[in-house]
XYZ file of C-alpha atoms in Angstrom:
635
model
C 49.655 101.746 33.206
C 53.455 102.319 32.809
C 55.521 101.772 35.916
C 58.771 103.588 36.253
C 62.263 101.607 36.954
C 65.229 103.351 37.443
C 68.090 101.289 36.839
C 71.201 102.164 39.239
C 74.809 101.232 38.878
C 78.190 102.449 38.813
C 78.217 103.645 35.549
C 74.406 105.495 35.840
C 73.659 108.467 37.403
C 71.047 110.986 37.249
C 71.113 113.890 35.718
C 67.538 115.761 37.121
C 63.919 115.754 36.515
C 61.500 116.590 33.397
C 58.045 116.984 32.481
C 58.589 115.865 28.656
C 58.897 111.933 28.325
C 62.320 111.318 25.978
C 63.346 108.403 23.442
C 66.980 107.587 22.616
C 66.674 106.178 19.184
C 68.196 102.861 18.292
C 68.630 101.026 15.536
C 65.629 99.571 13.724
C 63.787 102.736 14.728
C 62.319 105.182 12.791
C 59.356 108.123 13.047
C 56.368 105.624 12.453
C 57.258 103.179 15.266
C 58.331 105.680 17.695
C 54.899 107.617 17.107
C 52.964 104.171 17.631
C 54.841 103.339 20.725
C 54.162 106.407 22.597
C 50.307 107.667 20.947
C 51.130 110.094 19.468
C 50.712 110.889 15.394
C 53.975 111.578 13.615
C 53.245 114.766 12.548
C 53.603 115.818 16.093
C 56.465 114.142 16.474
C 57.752 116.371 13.914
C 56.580 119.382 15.761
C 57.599 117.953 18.914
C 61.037 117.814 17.665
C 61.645 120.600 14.735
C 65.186 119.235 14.022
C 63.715 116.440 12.230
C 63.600 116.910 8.891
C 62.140 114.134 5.963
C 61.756 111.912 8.677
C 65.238 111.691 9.402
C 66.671 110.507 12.775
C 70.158 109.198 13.494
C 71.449 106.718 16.178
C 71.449 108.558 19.666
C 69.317 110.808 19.048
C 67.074 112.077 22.191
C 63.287 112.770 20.903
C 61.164 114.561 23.060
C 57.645 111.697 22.910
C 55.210 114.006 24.260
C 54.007 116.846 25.215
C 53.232 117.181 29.027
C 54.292 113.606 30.407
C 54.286 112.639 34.122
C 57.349 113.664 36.277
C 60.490 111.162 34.978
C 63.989 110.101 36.426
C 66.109 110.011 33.147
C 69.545 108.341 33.299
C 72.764 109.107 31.690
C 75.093 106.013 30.844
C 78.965 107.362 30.996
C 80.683 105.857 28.597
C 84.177 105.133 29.018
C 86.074 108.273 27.574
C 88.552 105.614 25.960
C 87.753 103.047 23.260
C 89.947 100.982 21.565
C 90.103 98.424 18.491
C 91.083 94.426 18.555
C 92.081 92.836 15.292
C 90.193 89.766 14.892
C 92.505 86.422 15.170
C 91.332 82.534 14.076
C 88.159 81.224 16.079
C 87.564 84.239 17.884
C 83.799 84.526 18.006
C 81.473 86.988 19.647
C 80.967 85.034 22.888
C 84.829 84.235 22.875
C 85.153 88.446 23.235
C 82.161 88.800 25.732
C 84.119 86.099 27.789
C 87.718 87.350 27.537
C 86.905 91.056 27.762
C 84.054 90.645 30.841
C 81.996 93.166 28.465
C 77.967 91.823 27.994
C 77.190 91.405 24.459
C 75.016 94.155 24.314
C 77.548 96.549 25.173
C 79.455 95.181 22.434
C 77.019 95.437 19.785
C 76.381 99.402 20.515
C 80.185 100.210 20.088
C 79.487 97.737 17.415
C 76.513 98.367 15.043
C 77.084 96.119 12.539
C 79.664 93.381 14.427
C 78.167 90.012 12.502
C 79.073 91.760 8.965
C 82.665 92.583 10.526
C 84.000 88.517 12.024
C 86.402 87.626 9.936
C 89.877 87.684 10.175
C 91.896 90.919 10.315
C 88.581 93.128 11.165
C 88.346 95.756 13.667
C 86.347 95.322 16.556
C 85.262 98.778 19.052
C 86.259 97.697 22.970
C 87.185 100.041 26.164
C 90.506 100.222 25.693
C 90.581 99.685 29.715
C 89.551 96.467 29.454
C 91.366 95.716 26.515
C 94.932 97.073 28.561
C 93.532 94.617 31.397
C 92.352 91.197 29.345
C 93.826 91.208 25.957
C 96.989 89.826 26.547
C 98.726 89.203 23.135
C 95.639 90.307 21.249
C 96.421 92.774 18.467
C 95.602 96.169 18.952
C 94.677 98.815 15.743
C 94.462 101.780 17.449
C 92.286 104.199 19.892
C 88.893 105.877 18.729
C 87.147 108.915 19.697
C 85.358 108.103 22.553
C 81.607 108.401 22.777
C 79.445 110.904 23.992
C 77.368 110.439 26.868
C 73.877 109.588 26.016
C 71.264 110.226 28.049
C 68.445 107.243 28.490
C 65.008 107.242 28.993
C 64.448 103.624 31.421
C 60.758 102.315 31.302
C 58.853 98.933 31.766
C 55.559 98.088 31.332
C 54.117 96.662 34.420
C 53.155 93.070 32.411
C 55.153 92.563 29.145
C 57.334 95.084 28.000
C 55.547 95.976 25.052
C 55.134 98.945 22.450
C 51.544 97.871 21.644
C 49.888 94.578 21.469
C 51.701 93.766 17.720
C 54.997 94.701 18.960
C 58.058 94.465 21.808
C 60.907 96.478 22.861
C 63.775 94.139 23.022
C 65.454 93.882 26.722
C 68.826 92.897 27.485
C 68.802 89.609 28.376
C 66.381 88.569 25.426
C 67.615 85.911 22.909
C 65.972 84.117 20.188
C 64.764 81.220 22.031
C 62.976 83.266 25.024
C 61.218 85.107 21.722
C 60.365 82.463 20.045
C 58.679 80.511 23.039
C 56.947 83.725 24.699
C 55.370 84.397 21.956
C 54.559 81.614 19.787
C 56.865 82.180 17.369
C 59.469 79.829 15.071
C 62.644 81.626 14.726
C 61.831 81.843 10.743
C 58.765 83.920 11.139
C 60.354 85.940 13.788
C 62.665 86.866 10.757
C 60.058 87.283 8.291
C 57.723 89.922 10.701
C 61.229 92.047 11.003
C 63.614 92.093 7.523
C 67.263 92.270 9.154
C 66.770 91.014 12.621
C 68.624 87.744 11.164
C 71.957 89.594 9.997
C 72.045 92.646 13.161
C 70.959 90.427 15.746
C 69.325 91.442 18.825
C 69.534 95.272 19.489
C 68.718 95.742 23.251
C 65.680 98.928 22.940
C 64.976 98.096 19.575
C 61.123 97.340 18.800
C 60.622 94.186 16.770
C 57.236 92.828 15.111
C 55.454 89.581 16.896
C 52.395 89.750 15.195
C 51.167 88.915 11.808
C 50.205 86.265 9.595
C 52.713 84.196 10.636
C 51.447 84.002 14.728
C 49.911 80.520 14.894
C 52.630 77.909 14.704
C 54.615 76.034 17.453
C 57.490 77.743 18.944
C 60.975 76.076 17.624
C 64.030 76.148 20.101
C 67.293 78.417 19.439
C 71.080 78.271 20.210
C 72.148 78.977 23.630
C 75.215 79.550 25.437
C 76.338 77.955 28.570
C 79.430 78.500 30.414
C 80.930 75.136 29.056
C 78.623 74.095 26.276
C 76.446 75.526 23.917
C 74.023 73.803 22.219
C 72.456 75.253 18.973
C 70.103 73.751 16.361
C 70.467 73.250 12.890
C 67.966 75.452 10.436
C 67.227 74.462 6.900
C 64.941 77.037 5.369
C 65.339 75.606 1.527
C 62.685 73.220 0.703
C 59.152 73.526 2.113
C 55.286 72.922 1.341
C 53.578 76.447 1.318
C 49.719 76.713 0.603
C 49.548 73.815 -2.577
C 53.261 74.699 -3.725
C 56.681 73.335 -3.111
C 58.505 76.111 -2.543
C 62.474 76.833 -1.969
C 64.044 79.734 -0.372
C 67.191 80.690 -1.931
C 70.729 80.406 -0.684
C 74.052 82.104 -1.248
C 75.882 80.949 -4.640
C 72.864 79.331 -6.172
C 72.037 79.836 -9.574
C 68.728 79.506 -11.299
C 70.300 76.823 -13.734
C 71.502 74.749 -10.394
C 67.668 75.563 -8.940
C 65.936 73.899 -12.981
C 68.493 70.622 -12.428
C 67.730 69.888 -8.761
C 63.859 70.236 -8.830
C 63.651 68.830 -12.753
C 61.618 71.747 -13.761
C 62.070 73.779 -17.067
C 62.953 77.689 -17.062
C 59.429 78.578 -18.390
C 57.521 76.751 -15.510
C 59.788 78.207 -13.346
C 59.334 81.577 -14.816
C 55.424 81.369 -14.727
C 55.497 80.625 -11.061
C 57.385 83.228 -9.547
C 57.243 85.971 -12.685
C 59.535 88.476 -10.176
C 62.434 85.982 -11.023
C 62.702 87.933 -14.330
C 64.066 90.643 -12.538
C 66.693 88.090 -10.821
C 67.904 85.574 -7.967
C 68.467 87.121 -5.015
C 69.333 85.294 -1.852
C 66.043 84.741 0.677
C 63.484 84.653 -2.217
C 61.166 81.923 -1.567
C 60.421 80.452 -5.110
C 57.112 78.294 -5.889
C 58.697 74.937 -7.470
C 55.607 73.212 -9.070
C 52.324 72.726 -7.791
C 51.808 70.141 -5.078
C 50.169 66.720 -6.001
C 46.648 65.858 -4.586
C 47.155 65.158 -1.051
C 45.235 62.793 0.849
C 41.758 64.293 2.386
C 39.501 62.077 5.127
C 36.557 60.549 3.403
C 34.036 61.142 6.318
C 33.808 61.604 10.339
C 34.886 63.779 12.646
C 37.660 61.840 14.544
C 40.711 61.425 12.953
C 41.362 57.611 12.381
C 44.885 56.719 13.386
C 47.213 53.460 13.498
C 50.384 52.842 15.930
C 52.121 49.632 14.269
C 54.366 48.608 17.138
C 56.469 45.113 16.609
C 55.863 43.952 20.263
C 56.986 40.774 19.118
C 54.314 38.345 21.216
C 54.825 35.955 18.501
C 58.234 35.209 18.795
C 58.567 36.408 22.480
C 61.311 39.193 21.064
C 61.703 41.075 24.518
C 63.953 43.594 23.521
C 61.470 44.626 20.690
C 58.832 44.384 22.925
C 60.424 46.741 25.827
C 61.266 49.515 22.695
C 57.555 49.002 21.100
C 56.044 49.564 25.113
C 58.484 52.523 25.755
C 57.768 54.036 22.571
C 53.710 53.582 23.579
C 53.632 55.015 26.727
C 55.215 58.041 25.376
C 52.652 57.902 22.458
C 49.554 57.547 24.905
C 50.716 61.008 27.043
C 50.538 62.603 23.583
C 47.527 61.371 22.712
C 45.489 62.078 25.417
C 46.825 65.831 25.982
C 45.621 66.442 22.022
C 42.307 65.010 23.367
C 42.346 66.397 26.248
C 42.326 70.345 23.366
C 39.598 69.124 21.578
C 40.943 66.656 18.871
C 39.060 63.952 18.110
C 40.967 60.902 17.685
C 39.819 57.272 17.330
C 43.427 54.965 17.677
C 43.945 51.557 17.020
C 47.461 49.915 18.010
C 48.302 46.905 16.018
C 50.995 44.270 17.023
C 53.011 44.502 13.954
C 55.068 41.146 14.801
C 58.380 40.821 12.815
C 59.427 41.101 9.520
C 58.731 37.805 8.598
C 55.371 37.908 10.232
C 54.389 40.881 9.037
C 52.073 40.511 6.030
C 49.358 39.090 8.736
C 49.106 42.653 10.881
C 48.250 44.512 7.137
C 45.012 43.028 7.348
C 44.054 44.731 10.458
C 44.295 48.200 8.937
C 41.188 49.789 7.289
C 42.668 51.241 4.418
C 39.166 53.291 3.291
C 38.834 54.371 6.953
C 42.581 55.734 8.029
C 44.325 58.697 8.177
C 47.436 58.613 9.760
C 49.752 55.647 10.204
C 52.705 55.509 12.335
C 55.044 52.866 12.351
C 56.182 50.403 11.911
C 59.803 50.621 12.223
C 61.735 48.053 9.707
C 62.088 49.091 6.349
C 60.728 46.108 5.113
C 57.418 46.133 7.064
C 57.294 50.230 5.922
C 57.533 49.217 2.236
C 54.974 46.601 3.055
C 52.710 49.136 4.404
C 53.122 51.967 1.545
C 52.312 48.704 -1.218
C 49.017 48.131 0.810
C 47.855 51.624 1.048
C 49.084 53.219 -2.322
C 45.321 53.457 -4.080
C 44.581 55.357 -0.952
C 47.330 57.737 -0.244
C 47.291 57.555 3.645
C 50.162 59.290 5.398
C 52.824 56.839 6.932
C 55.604 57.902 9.097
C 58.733 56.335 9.657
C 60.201 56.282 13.315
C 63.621 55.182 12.567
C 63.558 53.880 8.760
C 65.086 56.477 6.311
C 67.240 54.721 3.507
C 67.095 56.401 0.218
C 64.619 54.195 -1.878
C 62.026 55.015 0.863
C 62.722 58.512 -0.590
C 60.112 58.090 -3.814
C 56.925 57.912 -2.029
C 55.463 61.050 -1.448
C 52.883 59.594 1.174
C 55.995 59.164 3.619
C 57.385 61.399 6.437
C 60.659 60.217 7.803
C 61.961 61.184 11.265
C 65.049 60.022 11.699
C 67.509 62.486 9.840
C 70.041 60.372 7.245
C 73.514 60.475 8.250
C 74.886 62.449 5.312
C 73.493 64.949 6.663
C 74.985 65.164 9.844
C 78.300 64.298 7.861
C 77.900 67.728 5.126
C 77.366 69.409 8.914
C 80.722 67.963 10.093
C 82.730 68.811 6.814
C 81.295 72.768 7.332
C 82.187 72.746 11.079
C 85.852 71.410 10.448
C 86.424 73.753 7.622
C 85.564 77.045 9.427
C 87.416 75.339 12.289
C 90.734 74.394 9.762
C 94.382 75.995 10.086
C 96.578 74.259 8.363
C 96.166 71.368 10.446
C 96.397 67.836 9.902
C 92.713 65.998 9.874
C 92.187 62.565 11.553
C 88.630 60.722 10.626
C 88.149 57.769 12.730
C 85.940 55.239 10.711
C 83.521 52.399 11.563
C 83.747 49.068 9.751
C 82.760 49.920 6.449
C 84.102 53.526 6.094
C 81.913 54.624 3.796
C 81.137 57.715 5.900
C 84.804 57.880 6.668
C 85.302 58.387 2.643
C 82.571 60.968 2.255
C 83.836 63.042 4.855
C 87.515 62.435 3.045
C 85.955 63.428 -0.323
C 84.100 66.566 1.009
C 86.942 67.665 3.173
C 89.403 67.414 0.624
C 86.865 69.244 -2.326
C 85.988 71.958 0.568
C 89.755 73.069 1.816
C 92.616 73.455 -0.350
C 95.544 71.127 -0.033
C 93.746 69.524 3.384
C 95.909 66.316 4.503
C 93.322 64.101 5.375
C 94.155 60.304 7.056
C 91.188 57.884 7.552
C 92.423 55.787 11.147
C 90.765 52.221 12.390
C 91.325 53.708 15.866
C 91.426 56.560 17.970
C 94.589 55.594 19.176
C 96.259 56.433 15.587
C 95.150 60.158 15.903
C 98.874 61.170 16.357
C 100.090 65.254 16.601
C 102.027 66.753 14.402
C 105.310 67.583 13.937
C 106.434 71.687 13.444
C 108.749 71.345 10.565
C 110.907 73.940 11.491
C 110.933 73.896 15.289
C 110.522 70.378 15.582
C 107.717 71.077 18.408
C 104.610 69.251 18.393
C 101.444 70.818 16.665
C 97.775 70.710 17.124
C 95.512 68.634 14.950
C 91.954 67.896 14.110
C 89.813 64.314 14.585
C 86.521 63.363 13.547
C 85.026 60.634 15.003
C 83.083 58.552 12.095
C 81.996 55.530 14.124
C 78.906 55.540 16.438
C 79.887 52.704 18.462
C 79.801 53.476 22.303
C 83.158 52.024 23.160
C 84.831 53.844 20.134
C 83.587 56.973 21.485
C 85.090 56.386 24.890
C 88.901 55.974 23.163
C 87.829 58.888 21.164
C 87.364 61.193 24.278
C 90.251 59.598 26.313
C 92.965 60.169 22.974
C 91.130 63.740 22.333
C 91.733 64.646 26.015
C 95.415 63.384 26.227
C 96.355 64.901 23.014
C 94.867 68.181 24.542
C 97.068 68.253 27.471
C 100.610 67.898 25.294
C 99.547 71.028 22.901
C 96.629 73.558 22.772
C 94.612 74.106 20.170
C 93.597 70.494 19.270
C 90.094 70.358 17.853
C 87.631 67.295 17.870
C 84.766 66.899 16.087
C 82.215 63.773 16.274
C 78.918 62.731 14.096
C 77.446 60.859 17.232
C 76.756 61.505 20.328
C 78.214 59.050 22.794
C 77.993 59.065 26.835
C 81.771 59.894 27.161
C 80.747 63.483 25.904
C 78.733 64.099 29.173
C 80.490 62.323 31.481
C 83.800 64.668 30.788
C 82.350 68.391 29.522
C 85.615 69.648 31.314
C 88.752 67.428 30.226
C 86.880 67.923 26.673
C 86.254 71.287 26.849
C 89.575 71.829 26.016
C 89.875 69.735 22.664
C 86.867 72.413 21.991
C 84.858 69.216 21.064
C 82.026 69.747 18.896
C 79.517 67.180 18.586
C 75.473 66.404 16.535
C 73.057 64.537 18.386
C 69.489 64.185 16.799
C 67.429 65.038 20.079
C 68.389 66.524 23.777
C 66.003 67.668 26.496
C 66.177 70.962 27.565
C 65.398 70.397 30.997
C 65.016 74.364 31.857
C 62.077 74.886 29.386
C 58.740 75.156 30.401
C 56.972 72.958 28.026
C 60.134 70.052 28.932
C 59.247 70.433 32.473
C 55.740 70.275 31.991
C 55.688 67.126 29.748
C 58.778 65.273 32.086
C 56.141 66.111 35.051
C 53.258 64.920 33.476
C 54.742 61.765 32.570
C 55.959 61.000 35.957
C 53.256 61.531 36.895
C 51.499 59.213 34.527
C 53.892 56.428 34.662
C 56.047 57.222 38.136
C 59.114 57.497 36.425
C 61.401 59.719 34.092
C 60.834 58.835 30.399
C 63.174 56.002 28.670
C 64.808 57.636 24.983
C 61.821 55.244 23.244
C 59.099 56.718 25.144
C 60.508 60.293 24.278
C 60.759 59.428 20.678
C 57.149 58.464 20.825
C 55.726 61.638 22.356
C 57.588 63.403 20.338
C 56.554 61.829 17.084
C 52.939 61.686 18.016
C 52.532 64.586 18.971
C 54.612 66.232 16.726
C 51.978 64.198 14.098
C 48.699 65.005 15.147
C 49.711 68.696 15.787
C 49.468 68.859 11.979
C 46.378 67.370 11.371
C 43.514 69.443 10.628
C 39.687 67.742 11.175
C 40.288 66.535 7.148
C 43.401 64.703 7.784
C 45.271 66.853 5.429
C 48.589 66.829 7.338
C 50.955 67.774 4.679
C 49.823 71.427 4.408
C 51.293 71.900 7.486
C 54.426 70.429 7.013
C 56.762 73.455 6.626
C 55.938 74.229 10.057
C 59.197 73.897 12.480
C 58.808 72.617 15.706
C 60.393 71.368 18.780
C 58.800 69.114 21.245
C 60.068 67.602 24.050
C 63.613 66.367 22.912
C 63.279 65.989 19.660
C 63.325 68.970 16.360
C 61.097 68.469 13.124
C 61.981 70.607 9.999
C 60.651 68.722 6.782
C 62.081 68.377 3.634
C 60.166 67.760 0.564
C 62.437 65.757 -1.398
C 62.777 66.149 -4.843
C 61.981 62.612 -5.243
C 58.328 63.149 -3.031
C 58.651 62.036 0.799
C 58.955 64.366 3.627
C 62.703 64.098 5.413
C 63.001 65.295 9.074
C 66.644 67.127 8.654
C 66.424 68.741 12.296
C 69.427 67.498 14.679
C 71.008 69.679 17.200
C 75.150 71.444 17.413
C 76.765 70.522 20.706
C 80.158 72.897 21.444
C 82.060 72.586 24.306
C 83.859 75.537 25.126
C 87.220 75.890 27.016
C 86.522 77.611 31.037
């Protein structure tokens, strides 16, 4: 049963009563989906509404839905009878013009239709010129426009979800990716496979999207959102994946199918045979079939899935700081275990003490190598390719906690978690150059500067004519100098060095430098402490930082799992005891009753801190490249 809401305000009033229920189209409409949203069959929507002709509807449009509906309130929204246009300066950004303007972003994008194609410098943007007269300041203005014609607005909620039917949902206006995505089940990729577009328009308050189809079984993945200070956004790769038996590869602006033959190592005609539609050429967001996957590994027999934690608790040579990391990284392992018993999974786990390195030959021995199917751990690189040597005749899956150098990258039994730290570094080069403006760069590098020299090399191939100065310290990130004026300018620093104490001078220089001249940018690969401890005084040197996992303590599956394990254990969770739910559980989500985890590797998911989005290498294993965008935005 529909329940009626009338929404009042300041700008709403009512204009009367009527016995026909109305639609204002929107965009992503058309005849089909307005028919299934209201029961009725198109053809009498046609006769319902003899102006429509070859199924054509515009934007605005009021559509009489039926043909003897109960009694309705229906709204009409005055626009403001002025609009104006903005010309775009450097780093303004949709929620920089929602903030400055006080104008909700939904209002924006309806004077707005297609605002993400139209961000770059020098572009127009629709505002009321009101509020442009009253917050723009120095802001450019192009001109007035025609203002809008008052629309009037059917207003209805269904009582439980606010859905067109059970397959679809009428967008509201406080939806965003991430409260999709979670309510219903959803990873932000299929969410853009169900509805072509939604990716490049965004969100379009009243518009009905898909969230149903084949692609309605997989874990929900988490999606940028905006604070008032910070916003914190994740990183999505959507190249390389494992679909059905085939490595497959979704292409990406400027590739070229010569570049696609050199990094996979396959020849035109096998290319060709896979995906025959490539004849007809690349286009951007086709998913390609690569080559055929190898034989994965399969259980032998039995229901329960055999599994192996190799944790170096260190017993033998009473290593207590390995020991408190290997019973952190347990407990957090044992909550996961038990809630995927707790669904029905069988499991059957042995924990072995895998000692130390040097020690470490003796804990092989205590894995049944024709009777396991998942190993996890252990976490030295050595005692990994120790593991992978023992088990190669077999294939079992081993995953990495915290190993991930690249001659682990050849074995295509191996999933590595931790993401490699070029990766966060190509990140860093992107974020300074849509960030650069002629200023002078800063990297701050650790000892051996060999990230300081990629980010150099990249920064210097990526913007023309860049001035970039590798510093031992913070305290060498000087500002510039205004040639002509002689005034001090605004510069950018990348912090290269993950040491804690480096991090502090970091923050304290940023934050100093800040207060001489605006506009100074920082930008770090690692998250240190500092970063939380000062959101404000950092704020303004609009620091921009990666960290691999954060809690979102406002979700409902983080407060669930934080309450369980107080529960459990009386106390919050240590970072080693997250790491090991998350990995765990992350794991044996994956694992069907025949152990064949790597068909369901492409799947993206978030657990409780922590985001996994595999990578088949070209080489074989299975890289984690999730990590997570921190931005701290100026009050």
């Amino acid at each position: 049963m529909i329940r009626k809401i009338f929404l009042l305000s300041s700008l709403i009033t009512f204009s009367g009563l009527y016995s026909q229920k109305m639609h204002t189209v929107v965009k992503g409409d058309n005849p089909y989906n307005i028919s299934k949203k209201y029961g009725i069959s198109v053809d009498e929507l046609y006769k319902l509404n003899p102006k429509v002709k070859d199924g054509k509807i515009t934007l605005g449009e009021v559509l009489v839905v039926n043909k003897s509906g109960a009694t309705k309130a229906v709204a009409t929204e005055k626009t403001s009878s002025e609009l104006g246009k903005i010309i775009l300066q450097p780093k303004q950004t949709v929620y920089g013009i929602t903030k400055q303007y006080q104008i909700s972003e939904a209002e924006l994008r309806k004077l707005n239709p297609n605002l993400d194609s139209h961000m770059k410098i020098g572009d127009e943007v629709v505002l009321p010129l009101d509020k442009i007269n009253k917050f723009g300041g120095s802001q450019p203005v192009a001109s007035n426009v025609p203002a809008a014609n008052p629309q009037t607005v059917a207003v209805e909620v269904k009582a439980e979800e606010n859905k067109a039917d059970e397959d679809s949902y009428q967008i509201q206006e406080k939806d965003n990716y991430y409260k999709l995505t979670r309510k219903f089940k959803l990873t932000q990729k299929e969410l853009f496979a169900l509805n072509p577009g939604l990716e490049a328009r965004g969100l379009q308050p009243g518009e009905i999207i898909k969230i149903k189809g084949e692609f309605s079984n997989t874990a929900a993945v988490e999606e940028p959102k905006a604070t008032p200070v910070s916003e914190v956004s994740t990183n999505t790769y959507e190249t390389t994946s494992v679909s059905d038996d085939y490595v497959t590869y979704t292409v990406q602006a400027g590739d070229t199918v010569f570049g696609i033959l050199n990094k996979f190592g396959v020849s035109l005609d096998e290319l060709l045979n896979l995906n025959p539609n490539l004849s007809q050429g690349l286009k951007t967001g086709m998913v390609l079939k690569i080559k055929k996957l190898d034989a994965g590994y399969v259980k032998k027999s039995g229901d329960a899935l055999n599994v192996v934690l190799m944790l170096p608790f260190g017993f033998d040579t009473d290593d207590a700081r390995a020991r408190t990391l290997s019973l952190d990284f347990l407990a957090g392992a044992k909550l996961a275990i038990e809630r995927n018993a707790a669904k029905g999974q069988k499991l059957d786990v042995k924990v072995i003490d895998a000692g130390n390195e040097a020690s470490f030959k003796n804990s092989l021995t205590q894995i049944n190598a024709g009777n396991t199917d998942l190993i996890i751990g252990p976490f030295f690189k050595s005692s990994v390719l120790q593991v992978l040597d023992y088990v190669k005749s077999n294939k079992i899956p081993v995953v990495a906690p915290f190993a991930n150098t690249d001659d682990l990258l050849k074995y295509d039994n191996l999933i590595l978690i931790e993401t490699n730290e070029m990766v966060y570094a190509d990140r860093i080069v992107k974020e300074v150059k849509d960030a650069y403006s002629d200023q002078k760069i800063y990297i701050v590098a650790d000892d051996d500067r060999s990230k300081a020299n990629y980010l150099k090399t990249n920064l210097e191939k990526t913007i023309r004519n860049a001035s970039v100065n590798i510093v031992n310290s913070p305290a060498d990130i000087q500002l510039d100098k205004n040639m002509m004026t002689g005034q001090s300018a605004p510069v950018i620093a990348v912090l290269a060095n993950d040491k804690d104490s480096v991090g502090d001078a970091f923050a304290n220089q940023m934050i100093t430098l800040s207060k001489e001249v605006a506009n100074v940018k920082a930008f770090s690969m690692y998250y240190s402490p500092v970063f939380e401890k000062k959101v404000d005084e950092l704020s303004a040197a609009n620091l921009v930082y990666l960290m691999d996992r954060k809690i979102d303590t406002e979700g409902d599956f983080e407060k669930e799992i934080l309450a369980a394990y107080k529960q459990k254990y009386c106390k919050t969770p240590s970072k080693y005891a997250v790491i090991g739910f998350d990995v765990v559980n992350d794991m044996l989500s994956r694992e069907n009753k025949k152990g064949e985890i790597f068909k369901q590797m492409n799947k993206v998911q978030t657990q409780l801190a922590t985001k996994f989005e595999f990578e088949k290498t070209k080489n074989g294993a299975y890289v984690n490249k999730g990590y997570r965008v921190v931005r701290l935005l100026p009050n």
